[in-house]
Coordinates of C-alpha atoms in Angstrom, one line a residue:
M4 CA 89.8 118.4 134.2
R5 CA 88.4 115.1 132.8
V6 CA 86.7 117.1 130.0
L7 CA 90.1 118.7 129.1
V8 CA 91.8 115.3 128.9
L9 CA 89.0 113.9 126.7
A10 CA 89.2 117.0 124.4
A11 CA 93.0 116.8 124.1
S12 CA 92.7 113.0 123.3
A13 CA 90.1 113.8 120.6
L14 CA 92.3 116.5 119.0
L15 CA 95.3 114.1 119.0
A16 CA 93.2 111.5 117.2
L17 CA 92.1 113.9 114.4
P18 CA 95.2 113.6 112.2
A19 CA 95.0 109.8 112.2
L20 CA 91.3 109.9 111.3
A21 CA 91.9 112.5 108.6
E22 CA 94.2 110.1 106.8
M23 CA 91.5 107.4 106.8
R24 CA 89.1 108.4 104.0
D25 CA 87.2 106.1 101.8
E26 CA 88.3 105.7 98.2
E27 CA 86.7 104.3 95.0
H28 CA 88.4 103.4 91.8
L29 CA 87.2 101.7 88.6
A30 CA 89.7 99.2 87.2
G31 CA 88.5 97.6 84.0
D32 CA 85.1 96.2 84.9
R33 CA 85.9 96.1 88.7
L34 CA 85.1 98.5 91.4
V35 CA 87.9 98.8 93.9
R36 CA 87.2 100.3 97.3
I37 CA 89.3 101.2 100.3
T38 CA 87.1 101.8 103.3
G39 CA 88.1 103.0 106.8
V40 CA 86.6 101.0 109.7
E41 CA 87.7 102.1 113.2
S42 CA 91.5 102.1 113.0
M43 CA 91.8 99.9 109.9
E44 CA 91.4 100.2 106.2
I45 CA 89.8 97.4 104.1
L46 CA 90.4 96.9 100.4
T47 CA 87.5 95.3 98.6
V48 CA 87.0 94.4 94.9
G49 CA 83.9 93.5 93.0
P50 CA 81.8 94.0 89.9
S51 CA 79.5 96.5 91.6
E52 CA 79.0 98.4 94.9
H53 CA 76.8 95.6 96.2
E54 CA 79.1 92.7 95.3
Q55 CA 82.4 93.4 97.0
M56 CA 84.9 90.9 98.3
Q57 CA 87.4 91.8 101.0
V58 CA 90.9 91.3 99.7
L59 CA 93.3 93.1 102.1
S60 CA 93.2 95.0 105.4
G61 CA 95.6 96.8 107.6
A62 CA 96.4 100.0 109.4
D63 CA 97.0 101.9 106.1
V64 CA 96.2 100.4 102.7
E65 CA 97.3 102.3 99.6
I66 CA 97.1 101.5 95.9
V67 CA 100.5 101.9 94.5
A68 CA 99.6 101.2 90.8
F69 CA 96.9 99.9 88.6
A70 CA 97.6 97.8 85.6
A71 CA 94.1 97.5 84.3
D72 CA 94.2 99.6 81.1
Q73 CA 94.2 97.9 77.7
D74 CA 98.0 98.1 77.2
S75 CA 98.8 96.7 80.7
V76 CA 96.3 93.9 80.4
A77 CA 97.9 93.0 77.0
L78 CA 101.3 92.8 78.8
L79 CA 100.0 90.8 81.8
S80 CA 97.1 88.9 80.3
Q81 CA 94.9 90.1 83.2
P82 CA 94.1 93.3 85.1
V83 CA 96.0 93.7 88.4
L84 CA 96.7 96.3 91.0
V85 CA 99.6 96.7 93.4
A86 CA 98.8 97.6 97.0
E87 CA 100.9 98.6 99.9
V88 CA 99.9 97.8 103.5
T89 CA 102.0 99.6 106.2
G90 CA 102.7 98.6 109.8
T91 CA 102.8 94.8 109.1
H92 CA 106.1 94.1 110.7
S93 CA 108.9 96.1 112.5
C94 CA 111.9 97.7 110.9
E95 CA 115.0 99.2 112.5
A96 CA 115.2 101.8 109.7
G97 CA 112.4 102.9 107.5
D98 CA 108.7 102.1 107.5
A99 CA 107.4 98.5 107.5
R100 CA 105.7 97.8 104.2
A101 CA 104.0 94.8 102.7
Y102 CA 103.4 94.9 98.9
W103 CA 100.7 92.7 97.2
V104 CA 99.6 92.2 93.6
V105 CA 95.9 91.7 93.5
T106 CA 94.6 90.0 90.3
L107 CA 91.2 91.5 89.5
G108 CA 89.5 88.3 88.3
D109 CA 86.5 86.6 89.7
P110 CA 87.3 86.1 92.5
P111 CA 90.0 88.7 93.0
A112 CA 93.2 87.2 94.5
P113 CA 96.0 88.8 96.5
E114 CA 99.5 87.4 95.9
G115 CA 102.2 88.2 98.3
P116 CA 103.3 89.8 100.5
V117 CA 106.7 91.1 99.7
T118 CA 107.8 92.6 103.0
T119 CA 110.4 95.3 103.2
C120 CA 111.5 98.4 105.1
S121 CA 112.0 100.4 101.8
E122 CA 109.5 102.2 99.6
L123 CA 109.3 100.4 96.3
T124 CA 108.0 101.7 92.9
A125 CA 105.9 99.5 90.6
S126 CA 106.2 99.1 86.9
V127 CA 104.8 96.7 84.3
I128 CA 106.9 94.9 81.7
P129 CA 105.7 92.2 79.3
G130 CA 104.4 89.3 81.5
A131 CA 105.4 90.8 84.9
V132 CA 105.1 93.5 87.6
V133 CA 108.4 94.9 88.9
L134 CA 108.8 96.4 92.4
E135 CA 112.1 98.1 93.0
A136 CA 113.7 100.5 95.4
D137 CA 115.6 102.2 92.7
P138 CA 114.3 102.2 89.1
M139 CA 117.9 102.7 88.0
G140 CA 118.8 99.1 89.0
A141 CA 120.5 99.5 92.4
G142 CA 119.0 98.0 95.5
E143 CA 116.1 95.7 96.3
A144 CA 113.9 94.5 93.4
W145 CA 111.1 91.9 93.1
L146 CA 109.4 90.4 90.0
W147 CA 105.8 89.1 90.0
V148 CA 104.8 86.8 87.2
S149 CA 101.2 85.6 86.8
G150 CA 100.8 82.0 87.8
K151 CA 104.3 81.9 89.2
G152 CA 104.3 84.4 92.0
W153 CA 107.1 86.5 93.4
K154 CA 110.9 86.2 92.8
G155 CA 113.6 88.4 94.3
Q156 CA 116.1 89.9 91.9

């Protein structure tokens, strides 16, 4: 009986483990990694695989957007990424989410979080990153400006 309980527990844990897979992205001259460790994910950034700095961690870390291409860097004056960490607080309706802008300088710096119970989309405008629940203008919206931080709209 004990073996059956252990086998059932292992099968129930498989979907959670399947979602946690390591990722690697190149953003400008920076290597961005999300690594699963036990029941957490860790986002690290660095110039190489041997020089990584931990920037964020949580139950589920996702990169929502990169703004590291030449055009985006021209708009923001530096490469950045937008990350979402779920499960950071509780919500009556919707999933708890924390959004961060991570500047990809040396050292990388997380700015945030913006906490919400809504899924937000990210876009880049001259000098800022915009997070909004509805790109048509209705609902929650946030603006991140380099050196000034976050401002609700």
